[in-house]
Amino acid sequence: MPRISEVMTRGVEVVPPDASLQRAAQLMDELNVGALPVCKGSELVGMITDRDITVRATAIGLEPAQHCVSEVMTQQTRWCTEDQSTEEVMKQMGDVQIRRLPVLNDKREIVGIVSLGDLATRQSQHTDEVLREVSWPSEPDRPQTNTSTQH
């Protein structure tokens, strides 16, 4: 069974939590990616996605140049280690319905990222089941506020 270190993307760019949402979006655009690990020094403190910026920030009216990544990032970030098996990581991704995971070394420093695309293209095990589990409709990740008005 292949290890994550064999299929992950190395040299991943990170963004600090105090960076502006605009800077995070610019970096995503430059790198042609949809997510960035958020690190304070070498410590992983969250993930920010294009969806966080366009949906979460816009939904509450945040100006991208005036607000920080830490305001809309996902803080309870799942991660894996470079020595885990692809099978184990695919199960984790399916169980929690996520498409990418930061990869940490034994010192808990970020060394890469692994996505469903990496798993699908760089290893021989079938990813069909994981894709189904990750793509299954999920519940909102935070309480919804009622924005409709009653007449």
CSV table of C-alpha atoms in Angstrom, one decimal, residues 13-150:
chain,number,residue,atom,x,y,z
A,13,GLU,CA,2.5,27.5,-0.1
A,14,VAL,CA,1.0,28.7,3.1
A,15,VAL,CA,-0.6,31.9,4.3
A,16,PRO,CA,-0.4,33.5,7.8
A,17,PRO,CA,-3.7,34.0,9.7
A,18,ASP,CA,-3.2,37.8,9.7
A,19,ALA,CA,-2.9,38.0,5.9
A,20,SER,CA,-5.8,39.8,4.2
A,21,LEU,CA,-8.5,37.8,2.5
A,22,GLN,CA,-7.5,39.7,-0.7
A,23,ARG,CA,-3.9,38.5,-0.4
A,24,ALA,CA,-5.1,34.9,0.2
A,25,ALA,CA,-7.3,35.1,-2.9
A,26,GLN,CA,-4.4,36.6,-4.9
A,27,LEU,CA,-2.1,33.8,-3.8
A,28,MET,CA,-4.7,31.2,-4.8
A,29,ASP,CA,-5.0,32.8,-8.2
A,30,GLU,CA,-1.3,32.9,-8.7
A,31,LEU,CA,-0.9,29.2,-7.7
A,32,ASN,CA,-4.1,28.1,-9.4
A,33,VAL,CA,-5.3,26.4,-6.2
A,34,GLY,CA,-8.5,26.5,-4.2
A,35,ALA,CA,-7.1,26.1,-0.7
A,36,LEU,CA,-4.2,27.2,1.4
A,37,PRO,CA,-2.9,25.9,4.7
A,38,VAL,CA,-2.9,28.7,7.3
A,39,CYS,CA,0.3,28.6,9.4
A,40,LYS,CA,1.6,30.7,12.3
A,41,GLY,CA,5.3,30.1,11.9
A,42,SER,CA,5.6,26.3,11.3
A,43,GLU,CA,2.4,25.5,13.2
A,44,LEU,CA,-0.7,24.6,11.1
A,45,VAL,CA,-3.6,26.6,12.6
A,46,GLY,CA,-6.3,26.3,9.8
A,47,MET,CA,-7.2,26.1,6.2
A,48,ILE,CA,-8.7,28.8,4.0
A,49,THR,CA,-10.5,27.9,0.7
A,50,ASP,CA,-11.8,29.9,-2.2
A,51,ARG,CA,-15.3,29.0,-0.9
A,52,ASP,CA,-14.4,30.5,2.6
A,53,ILE,CA,-13.5,33.8,0.9
A,54,THR,CA,-16.4,34.0,-1.7
A,55,VAL,CA,-19.2,32.5,0.4
A,56,ARG,CA,-18.4,33.0,4.1
A,57,ALA,CA,-16.8,36.4,3.9
A,58,THR,CA,-19.3,37.8,1.3
A,59,ALA,CA,-22.2,36.4,3.3
A,60,ILE,CA,-21.3,38.5,6.3
A,61,GLY,CA,-20.2,41.5,4.2
A,62,LEU,CA,-16.5,41.5,4.8
A,63,GLU,CA,-14.3,43.6,2.6
A,64,PRO,CA,-11.4,41.3,1.4
A,65,ALA,CA,-8.7,44.0,1.7
A,66,GLN,CA,-9.8,45.0,5.3
A,67,HIS,CA,-10.3,41.5,6.9
A,68,CYS,CA,-8.0,38.7,7.8
A,69,VAL,CA,-7.8,35.1,6.9
A,70,SER,CA,-8.3,34.1,10.5
A,71,GLU,CA,-11.9,35.5,10.4
A,72,VAL,CA,-13.2,33.0,8.0
A,73,MET,CA,-10.7,30.1,7.9
A,74,THR,CA,-11.6,26.6,9.1
A,75,GLN,CA,-9.8,26.3,12.4
A,76,GLN,CA,-10.4,22.6,13.3
A,77,THR,CA,-8.2,21.4,10.5
A,78,ARG,CA,-7.9,17.7,9.7
A,79,TRP,CA,-4.4,16.6,8.6
A,80,CYS,CA,-2.5,13.5,7.9
A,81,THR,CA,1.2,12.4,8.2
A,82,GLU,CA,3.5,11.6,5.4
A,83,ASP,CA,4.0,8.0,6.6
A,84,GLN,CA,0.2,7.1,6.7
A,85,SER,CA,-1.1,4.8,4.0
A,86,THR,CA,-3.2,6.1,1.2
A,87,GLU,CA,-6.0,3.7,2.2
A,88,GLU,CA,-6.1,5.2,5.7
A,89,VAL,CA,-6.1,8.8,4.5
A,90,MET,CA,-8.8,8.1,1.8
A,91,LYS,CA,-11.0,6.6,4.6
A,92,GLN,CA,-10.5,9.7,6.7
A,93,MET,CA,-11.3,12.0,3.8
A,94,GLY,CA,-14.5,10.0,3.0
A,95,ASP,CA,-15.6,9.9,6.7
A,96,VAL,CA,-15.3,13.7,7.1
A,97,GLN,CA,-16.1,14.7,3.5
A,98,ILE,CA,-13.0,16.7,2.7
A,99,ARG,CA,-11.2,16.8,-0.6
A,100,ARG,CA,-7.7,17.8,0.6
A,101,LEU,CA,-5.5,17.4,3.7
A,102,PRO,CA,-2.4,19.1,4.8
A,103,VAL,CA,0.5,16.6,5.3
A,104,LEU,CA,2.7,17.0,8.4
A,105,ASN,CA,6.0,15.4,9.2
A,106,ASP,CA,6.9,13.8,12.6
A,107,LYS,CA,7.8,17.3,13.9
A,108,ARG,CA,4.3,18.5,13.0
A,109,GLU,CA,5.6,20.8,10.3
A,110,ILE,CA,3.7,21.1,7.0
A,111,VAL,CA,5.5,19.2,4.2
A,112,GLY,CA,2.8,19.0,1.6
A,113,ILE,CA,-0.9,18.6,0.8
A,114,VAL,CA,-2.8,15.6,-0.5
A,115,SER,CA,-6.0,15.9,-2.6
A,116,LEU,CA,-8.4,13.5,-4.1
A,117,GLY,CA,-6.8,14.4,-7.4
A,118,ASP,CA,-3.4,13.3,-6.1
A,119,LEU,CA,-4.8,10.1,-4.9
A,120,ALA,CA,-6.7,9.4,-8.1
A,121,THR,CA,-3.8,10.1,-10.4
A,122,ARG,CA,-0.8,8.9,-8.5
A,123,GLN,CA,-1.7,5.6,-7.0
A,124,SER,CA,-3.4,2.5,-8.3
A,125,GLN,CA,-6.1,1.9,-5.6
A,126,HIS,CA,-9.6,2.9,-6.7
A,127,THR,CA,-10.8,6.2,-5.3
A,128,ASP,CA,-14.5,5.7,-6.4
A,129,GLU,CA,-15.8,5.0,-2.9
A,130,VAL,CA,-14.0,8.0,-1.4
A,131,LEU,CA,-15.2,10.3,-4.1
A,132,ARG,CA,-18.8,9.1,-3.5
A,133,GLU,CA,-18.4,9.7,0.3
A,134,VAL,CA,-16.8,13.1,-0.1
A,135,SER,CA,-19.4,14.2,-2.7
A,136,TRP,CA,-22.4,13.1,-0.7
A,137,PRO,CA,-24.5,16.2,0.3
A,138,SER,CA,-23.5,17.4,3.8
A,139,GLU,CA,-25.1,19.5,6.5
A,140,PRO,CA,-24.1,23.1,7.0
A,141,ASP,CA,-20.9,23.4,9.1
A,142,ARG,CA,-22.3,26.1,11.3
A,143,PRO,CA,-25.6,27.3,12.6
A,144,GLN,CA,-27.8,29.0,10.0
A,145,THR,CA,-29.4,32.4,10.7
A,146,ASN,CA,-32.9,33.0,9.4
A,147,THR,CA,-32.5,35.8,6.8
A,148,SER,CA,-36.0,35.6,5.4
A,149,THR,CA,-38.6,38.1,6.5
A,150,GLN,CA,-42.1,37.1,7.5
